[in-house]
Amino acid sequence: MPRRVRSGPVKQVREGHDCYEQVRDIVTRRLAAAPRTRAELAVDLIERGAPSPVIDAVLDRFEELGLVDDLAFARTFVEVGHRVRGHARRLMRRDLIRRGVAEDLVEEALLTIDDDAEEQRARDVARQRIKIRPGEDPRRALSRLAGQLARRGYSPRTCFDAAREALANVPGGVPSSVTDEISEQILM
């Protein structure tokens, strides 16, 4: 997920007696805007020049209060990514690790999606995204749809199976014998 570029200079943390309060206020504002991982908050605070002991103290306190919870963040990220965006586990795993969530927490969050649920979601996305233009070569439509699924993190086999099924089920669409032949040629 791309980070939003800040407009203007980053507000720096001033050294002094109120450093803890400044860092606490920054974290509070960042969390009010959107959920964040501990690592994202730490990077932001380091960029602002906050001292490491203060960062650790503030983030530890926020974790104690349950306001920073990487497992809860990962579970929500996976739920929304799978159900709303149609993302595969592979893509969500990569994105969560990039955001600094520990691998064991990522794997725990991903346990909510099994192979069958992922394949069903790929088929659902394919049915929603299928577009065949009049006179279009079926290979092109299949390749385009499989590419859309691949960008969501699905395996090549899942992409082509879901795309082939969606193409075969379009009214006036491509016969399954043709889509089977095309996908076998592509996957070989």
Backbone as a ProteinNet text record, in pm:
[ID]
protein_1_A
[PRIMARY]
MPRRVRSGPVKQVREGHDCYEQVRDIVTRRLAAAPRTRAELAVDLIERGAPSPVIDAVLDRFEELGLVDDLAFARTFVEVGHRVRGHARRLMRRDLIRRGVAEDLVEEALLTIDDDAEEQRARDVARQRIKIRPGEDPRRALSRLAGQLARRGYSPRTCFDAAREALANVPGGVPSSVTDEISEQILM
[TERTIARY]
84	0	89.5	74.3	163.8	138.5	248.2	236.4	201.4	117.6	80.1	197.3	225.7	334.5	283.8	359.7	320.3	347.7	259.1	284.7	350.4	458.8	530.7	627.8	702.2	802.9	738.7	810.5	764.9	791	690.1	706.7	804.9	914.5	1019.4	987.3	1033.3	1018.8	1131.1	1094.9	1194.9	1244.1	1374.5	1433.6	1387.5	1374.1	1337.8	1246.4	1193.5	1112.4	978.3	927.9	797.5	808.3	924.4	946.6	847.7	826.6	734.2	593.4	550.5	416.1	405.5	511.8	510	494.6	574	568	430.4	379.1	246.1	140.4	149.2	52.2	61.7	183.9	202.4	139.8	166.7	111.3	-41.1	-94.2	-239.8	-300.6	-239.7	-290.5	-279.8	-168.5	-149.1	-252.4	-279.6	-377.4	-520.9	-545.4	-678.3	-706.6	-601.5	-618.4	-643.4	-571	-584.1	-509.6	-551.1	-475.6	-333.7	-239.7	-98.6	-34.6	71.4	149.3	250.9	303.4	407	527	565.9	681.3	656.1	537.1	505.8	515.7	461.7	468.9	613.3	691.2	830.9	909.2	889.6	959.5	921.3	793.2	747.1	812.8	820.6	879.9	1030.8	1097	1241.3	1265.1	1180.3	1192.1	1172.9	1097.8	1073	1180.2	1276.1	1387.3	1361.9	1263.9	1235.3	1342.4	1382.4	1481.4	1423.1	1506.3	1461	1401.1	1462.1	1401.3	1259.8	1237.9	1104.6	1006.5	1050.8	965.7	922.6	1019.5	988.2	891.7	913.7	827.5	684.2	669.1	535.1	465.2	535.1	471.6	441.2	526.9	496.8	369	354.6	234.4	109.7	120.1	6.3	-29.6	70.4	41.8	-27.1	18.5	-45.6	-192.4	-222.3	-359.4	-441.6	-375.8	-445.1	-468.7	-405.4	-423.5	-331.5	-223.6	-134.5	-130.9	-183.5	-194.5	-172.9	-52.3	-19.3	-102.9	-139.2	-221.2	-361.5	-421	-553.8	-548	-442.7	-423.5	-417.2	-335.5	-318	-449.8	-524.3	-652.2	-750	-758	-846.4	-799	-669.3	-610.2	-643.9	-633	-661.7	-810.3	-895.1	-1039.9	-1081.6	-1037.6	-1073.9	-1008.6	-882.8	-812.7	-877.3	-919.6	-979.8	-1124	-1204	-1348	-1379.5	-1318.4	-1353.7	-1269.1	-1139.6	-1050.3	-1022.5	-1052.8	-1029.7	-883.5	-803.6	-661.3	-635.4	-531.7	-489.4	-397.2	-381.2	-295.7	-153	-101.6	37	59.3	-32.2	-20	-33.3	-128.7	-148.4	-29.5	27.7	146.6	259.5	283.2	389.4	364.1	241.4	209.2	221.4	177.2	187.6	332.8	413.7	555.5	622.7	586.4	639.4	600.7	485.6	440	498.7	581.9	652.7	585	483.9	417.3	504.2	524.2	605.4	544	630.4	583.5	488.7	513.9	424.5	284.6	275.8	145.1	76.2	153.6	98.7	38.6	114.3	65.3	-59.6	-63.2	-182.1	-303.8	-286	-397	-444.4	-351.3	-386.8	-454.8	-451.7	-516.5	-667.4	-724.6	-869.2	-911.8	-814.6	-846.3	-783.5	-865.9	-811	-806	-752.2	-736.2	-870	-971.7	-1102.7	-1161.7	-1149.7	-1202.5	-1127.1	-996.7	-918.5	-956.2	-971.8	-1010.7	-1150.9	-1241.8	-1377.1	-1374.4	-1292.8	-1284.2	-1225.1	-1127.8	-1071.4	-1179.8	-1263.8	-1372.9	-1472.6	-1502.6	-1594.5	-1538.7	-1411.7	-1347.7	-1349.5	-1319.1	-1318.7	-1456.5	-1560.8	-1697.2	-1731.4	-1683.5	-1711.9	-1634.8	-1514.3	-1424.8	-1428.4	-1499.3	-1495.2	-1556.5	-1482.7	-1531.9	-1480.1	-1573	-1535.3	-1588.2	-1498	-1537.9	-1584.6	-1679.2	-1726.7	-1610.4	-1601.3	-1497.1	-1359.7	-1349.8	-1219.6	-1171.5	-1043.1	-980.9	-994.9	-1048	-1066	-934.4	-823.7	-694.1	-661.8	-693.8	-666.2	-753.1	-880.4	-970.6	-926.5	-889.5	-843.6	-715.2	-623.1	-495.1	-515	-601.5	-626.5	-687.9	-786.8	-852.7	-757.3	-680.3	-582.4	-478.6	-439.4	-344.7	-401	-528.7	-592.4	-589.4	-613.7	-610.6	-467.5	-372.8	-232.4	-186.4	-229.7	-192.5	-253.7	-354.8	-414	-347.7	-247.3	-167.4	-202.7	-294.2	-332.8	-227.3	-219.3	-122.7	-163.4	-67.7	-102.1	-213.6	-209.3	-312.5	-450	-456.8	-583.6	-633.2	-541.8	-579	-644.6	-578.4	-631.2	-755.6	-762.7	-883.8	-1004.4	-986.9	-1097.1	-1134.7	-1034.4	-1061.2	-1131.4	-1084.9	-1145.4	-1292	-1318.1	-1455.6	-1543.7	-1491.4	-1569.3	-1598.9	-1500.4	-1521.6	-1623.3	-1618.7	-1710.7	-1853.8	-1871.2	-2005.3	-2065.6	-1995.7	-2050.2	-2153.1	-2272.6	-2372.2	-2314.5	-2319.3	-2262.6	-2110.8	-2054.9	-1910.1	-1836.9	-1723.7	-1632.8	-1662.6	-1675.6	-1700.3	-1585.2	-1618.1	-1515.4	-1406.6	-1438.6	-1335.4	-1227.1	-1266.4	-1170	-1088.2	-1153.6	-1079.7	-987.2	-1028.9	-941.9	-816	-833.5	-720.8	-627.1	-683.2	-602.1	-521.8	-589.2	-518.2	-411	-433.7	-331.3	-210.4	-233	-122.5	-42	-110.9	-43.3	33.4	-25	39.2	151.5	162.3	270.5	400.4
-115.7	0	123.3	210.3	325.4	422.1	477.9	576.3	710.3	783.1	914.9	1009.3	1089.7	1185.8	1306.3	1344.2	1459.6	1587.8	1682.3	1813.2	1899.2	1959.5	2044.7	1966	2035.8	1969.7	1888.2	1783.1	1698.1	1771.1	1773.1	1838	1756.7	1818.8	1752.3	1753.9	1650	1642.1	1724.9	1813.9	1898.1	1826.6	1829.4	1772	1853.5	1787.3	1859.7	1778.7	1848	1779.6	1730.1	1789.5	1748.4	1653.5	1594	1503.6	1386.5	1326.8	1214.3	1256.9	1372.7	1421.6	1450.6	1504.5	1531.1	1401.3	1302.1	1173.7	1109.9	1115.8	1061.2	1131.4	1262.5	1337.5	1300.3	1284.4	1245.2	1108.4	1012.7	878.3	883.3	960.7	973.1	1027.8	1131	1188.8	1090.1	1020	922.3	809.3	763	656.1	705.2	833	888.5	895.3	912.3	921.1	784.3	681.9	546.9	449	323	223.7	211.5	186.8	175.1	60.6	6.8	-93.1	-23	-96.9	-41.7	4.7	-74.3	-39.2	88.4	106.3	228.3	350.8	338.4	449.9	478.2	374.3	392.8	463	421.9	485.8	633.6	661.8	800.4	883.4	827.9	900.9	918.7	819.6	832.3	942.8	947.4	1053.1	1191.6	1198.3	1326.5	1358.8	1268.6	1294.8	1261.3	1178.5	1141.3	1043.3	1055.6	962.3	821.2	720.8	581.2	539.1	576.4	534.3	589.6	710.6	771.2	700.1	671.2	598.8	465.5	390.9	260.2	272.8	370.8	388.9	421.7	514	553.7	437.4	370.6	260.4	142	117.7	12.2	45	169.7	211.6	198.3	238	226	78.6	-9	-152.4	-204.2	-161.8	-202.6	-163.2	-45.8	3.3	-59.1	-134.9	-197.4	-104.3	10.5	107	77.8	10.1	-39.6	-190.7	-260.8	-406.4	-462.2	-510.5	-558.2	-678.2	-766	-881.4	-837.3	-747.2	-696.3	-622.3	-545.1	-474	-575.9	-680.9	-781.7	-853.6	-886.6	-956.1	-868.4	-742.5	-650.6	-632	-616.6	-601	-721.3	-841.2	-963.3	-971.5	-943.3	-949.5	-854.1	-730.8	-631.1	-665.3	-703.9	-737.7	-853.2	-953.1	-1070.7	-1043.8	-997.9	-983.7	-866.5	-751.1	-630.5	-614.4	-629.5	-603.3	-726.3	-843.7	-965	-1004	-968.6	-1000.7	-1142.5	-1202.2	-1336.1	-1326.3	-1438.3	-1443.6	-1399.8	-1439.8	-1407.3	-1255.7	-1182.4	-1036.8	-973.3	-1021.2	-964.1	-994.6	-1114.7	-1150.4	-1051.5	-1028.4	-936.1	-794.6	-747	-611.4	-596	-695.7	-687.8	-690.8	-773.3	-778.1	-645.5	-586.5	-453.8	-348	-366	-270.1	-297.6	-400.2	-426.2	-521	-593	-689.6	-816.3	-870.7	-991	-1107.1	-1191.3	-1301.2	-1396.3	-1423.4	-1514.3	-1454.5	-1322.6	-1256.8	-1256.4	-1237.8	-1240.2	-1377.5	-1481.4	-1617.2	-1647.3	-1600.7	-1621.8	-1552.2	-1431.7	-1358.2	-1424.9	-1481.2	-1544.1	-1679.9	-1736.7	-1866.1	-1861	-1742	-1729.3	-1758.7	-1763.4	-1789.5	-1922.6	-2017	-2144.8	-2145.3	-2253.9	-2263.5	-2253	-2318.6	-2316.2	-2175.3	-2104.3	-1967.7	-1876.5	-1896.6	-1813.6	-1841.4	-1966.9	-2000.5	-1949.7	-1958.5	-1907.1	-1755.9	-1688.1	-1542.2	-1505.4	-1582.1	-1557	-1573.1	-1676	-1694.9	-1579.1	-1533.9	-1420.8	-1294.8	-1268.3	-1149.9	-1162.9	-1281	-1301.7	-1275.4	-1324.4	-1300.2	-1151.6	-1079.4	-936.2	-855.6	-901	-823.1	-862	-969	-1018.6	-917.6	-891.6	-803.7	-862.1	-894.5	-942.2	-840.6	-785.6	-688.9	-763.6	-707.4	-775.2	-803.1	-927.1	-966.5	-986	-977.7	-990.2	-1135.1	-1151.7	-1283.7	-1337.6	-1458.4	-1513.4	-1523.6	-1546.2	-1553.5	-1421.3	-1313.1	-1180.3	-1155.2	-1190.1	-1170.7	-1257.3	-1382.4	-1472.3	-1419.6	-1376.9	-1325.9	-1199.4	-1109.5	-984.4	-1013.7	-1100.8	-1133.7	-1207.9	-1301.9	-1372.8	-1274.8	-1176.4	-1074.6	-992	-959.1	-884.4	-965.1	-1093	-1179.4	-1196.4	-1206.4	-1221.2	-1098.3	-981	-858.6	-853.9	-934.6	-945.2	-1055.4	-1120.3	-1215.4	-1361.9	-1395.2	-1534.9	-1609.4	-1739.8	-1822.5	-1830.4	-1859.9	-1870	-1970.7	-2084.5	-2187.2	-2134.6	-2072.3	-2017.3	-1907.4	-1822.2	-1713.2	-1767.2	-1864.5	-1916.2	-2001.3	-2076.4	-2154.3	-2062.5	-1958.5	-1865	-1786.9	-1743.9	-1668.3	-1756.9	-1880.1	-1973.5	-1998.9	-2019.5	-2044.1	-1922.1	-1802.5	-1680.2	-1661.3	-1685.3	-1671.1	-1771.6	-1892.5	-1997.1	-1967.6	-1891.1	-1865.1	-1732.9	-1658.4	-1533.1	-1566.4	-1505.7	-1532.1	-1494.2	-1589.5	-1566.2	-1564	-1617.4	-1612.7	-1723.1	-1754.2	-1849.2	-1990.1	-2088.2	-2225.6	-2275.4	-2359.9	-2408.4	-2488.4	-2555	-2629.2	-2534	-2415.1	-2316.3	-2261.3	-2228.1	-2172.8	-2276.8	-2404.6	-2510.4	-2519.7	-2515.8	-2523.5	-2404.3	-2286.1	-2165.1	-2169.8	-2202	-2200.3	-2307.5	-2422.8	-2527.4	-2481	-2410.3	-2358.8	-2256.2	-2171.1	-2065.5	-2123	-2218.5	-2272.9	-2370.3	-2418.8	-2513.9	-2446.7
0	0	0	-97.7	-103.8	11.2	58.7	165.4	105.1	174.7	129.3	152.7	53.5	64.9	142.3	242.8	322.9	246.2	262.2	203.2	310.5	274.5	369.4	453.7	535.2	617.9	729.9	770.9	880.2	1010.7	1096.6	1226.4	1309.6	1346.7	1422.6	1572.2	1640.1	1785.2	1846.1	1936.8	2004.2	2128.9	2147.5	2268.3	2389	2499.5	2620.6	2709.5	2806.9	2907.7	2854.1	2747.1	2695.9	2575.8	2555.7	2442.6	2444.9	2559.7	2573.2	2529.7	2574.4	2539.3	2390.3	2331.3	2187.6	2109.2	2146.6	2077.3	2097.5	2219	2247.6	2161.9	2149.1	2068.3	1920	1871.6	1731.3	1706.2	1794.5	1778.9	1785.1	1876.6	1889	1760.1	1704	1579.1	1463.2	1455.4	1347.1	1356.6	1477.8	1495.3	1472.9	1499.2	1474.6	1324.9	1245.5	1100.7	1038.3	1085.8	1030.6	1120.6	1121.4	1198.3	1143.5	1231.7	1192.9	1269.9	1211.3	1282	1370.7	1465	1552.1	1469	1371	1288.1	1208.3	1154.3	1079.5	1169.4	1289.9	1384.7	1423.7	1447.4	1486.3	1376	1251.6	1139.1	1130.9	1145.6	1141.5	1252.2	1370.6	1483.2	1465.9	1411.8	1385.2	1282.2	1178	1076.7	1138.1	1244.6	1311.6	1415.2	1430.3	1520.9	1666.2	1693.6	1832.5	1881.9	2007.9	2062.6	2077.6	2048.4	2052.8	2186.7	2301.5	2428.9	2448.4	2400.7	2413.5	2319.5	2197.8	2102.6	2162.3	2215.1	2274.1	2390.8	2476	2593.3	2552	2457.3	2413.7	2343.9	2252.6	2180.3	2271.4	2369.9	2467.8	2543.3	2582.3	2656.2	2568.9	2443	2352.4	2329.8	2327.6	2315.7	2441.2	2558	2683.6	2685.9	2631.2	2628.1	2514.6	2427.6	2315.6	2198.9	2198.4	2089.5	1970.8	1995.8	1890.7	1908	1809	1816.5	1675.8	1649.8	1515.9	1473.3	1566.2	1530.1	1488.5	1565.1	1529.3	1395.3	1375.1	1248.9	1134.1	1151.5	1046.7	1017.7	1121.3	1100.1	1021.2	1056.2	984.1	840.5	823.1	690.5	602.6	657.2	582.9	551.1	647.4	624.9	512.9	521.5	420	285.9	289.5	166.5	92.6	165.6	102.4	60.4	154.4	128.8	36.3	59.5	-15.6	-141.9	-129.1	-242.6	-328.3	-276.7	-353.4	-364	-265.2	-267.2	-217.5	-271.9	-231.5	-110.3	-42.3	76.9	46	-68.5	-104	-106.8	-167.2	-174.7	-36.3	41.7	175	265.8	253.6	332.3	302	173.7	132.8	186.6	173.6	218.3	369.6	444.1	590.2	636.2	574.2	611	576.6	463.1	428	530.9	591.6	692.3	829.7	839.2	963.2	1059.9	1015.7	1102.5	1105.9	1224.5	1241.1	1162.9	1106.4	1021.8	1094.3	1222.5	1294.7	1309.7	1326.7	1336	1199.6	1094.6	958.9	931.3	962	936.4	1018.8	1142.3	1225.3	1165.7	1116.7	1056.3	927.6	852.2	724.9	741.6	861.5	885.4	862.7	863.5	845.3	701.5	608.9	468.5	428.4	388.4	342.2	189.3	134	-12	-84.5	-31.7	-96.6	-99.2	12	19	-77.7	-88.6	-180.1	-325.8	-360.8	-497.4	-530.1	-433.7	-455.2	-475.6	-396.8	-411	-546.6	-595.8	-728.8	-835.5	-821.8	-917.6	-910.2	-788.8	-772.8	-839.1	-815.8	-875.6	-1027.9	-1078.8	-1224	-1283.7	-1217.3	-1266.7	-1265.6	-1165.4	-1156.9	-1260.7	-1293.8	-1378.8	-1526.9	-1561.8	-1698.9	-1795.4	-1901.9	-2008.8	-2139.5	-2227.3	-2360.3	-2460	-2536.9	-2638.5	-2763	-2835.9	-2957.5	-3053.4	-3097.3	-3190.5	-3129.3	-2997.3	-2931.1	-2932.7	-2951.8	-2946.2	-2803.8	-2786.4	-2651.1	-2573.5	-2645.9	-2577.7	-2509.3	-2575.8	-2519.3	-2395.4	-2403	-2288.7	-2171	-2201.5	-2095.2	-2032	-2113.2	-2062.9	-1979.4	-2026.5	-1953.4	-1816	-1812.3	-1686.2	-1592.4	-1645.7	-1562.9	-1507.7	-1586.1	-1539.9	-1426.1	-1434.5	-1325.5	-1196.6	-1206.2	-1088.3	-1036.8	-1126.7	-1086.4	-1007.9	-1048.8	-976	-836.5	-813.2	-679.4	-597.4	-655.7	-580.5	-597.8	-687.1	-705.5	-786.3	-764.8	-837.5	-984.7	-1073	-1216	-1243.2	-1179.4	-1202.2	-1159	-1041.6	-993.2	-1086.9	-1133.2	-1224.8	-1350.7	-1413.7	-1539.4	-1520	-1411.2	-1385	-1364.6	-1284.9	-1257.8	-1383.4	-1458.6	-1581.8	-1685.6	-1697.8	-1792.8	-1756.4	-1628.7	-1583.7	-1610	-1581.5	-1604	-1752.6	-1837.7	-1982.4	-2034.3	-1982.7	-2028	-1985.5	-1877.7	-1825	-1870	-1952.9	-2004.7	-2112.3	-2104.4	-2209.2	-2346.1	-2436.8	-2569.6	-2566.7	-2459.7	-2439.5	-2512.3	-2461	-2523.4	-2471.7	-2559.7	-2515.2	-2428	-2332	-2239	-2309.9	-2420.6	-2493.2	-2544.3	-2587.6	-2635.9	-2519.9	-2408.3	-2294.2	-2233.3	-2233.4	-2183.4	-2268.4	-2399.4	-2491.1	-2473.1	-2460	-2443.4	-2313.8	-2203	-2075.5	-2070.4	-2131.9	-2134.6	-2214.8	-2325.4	-2405.5	-2326.5	-2252.5	-2177.2	-2059.9	-1989.8	-1868.7	-1898.9	-2021	-2051.4	-2067.3
[MASK]
++++++++++++++++++++++++++++++++++++++++++++++++++++++++++++++++++++++++++++++++++++++++++++++++++++++++++++++++++++++++++++++++++++++++++++++++++++++++++++++++++++++++++++++++++++++++++++

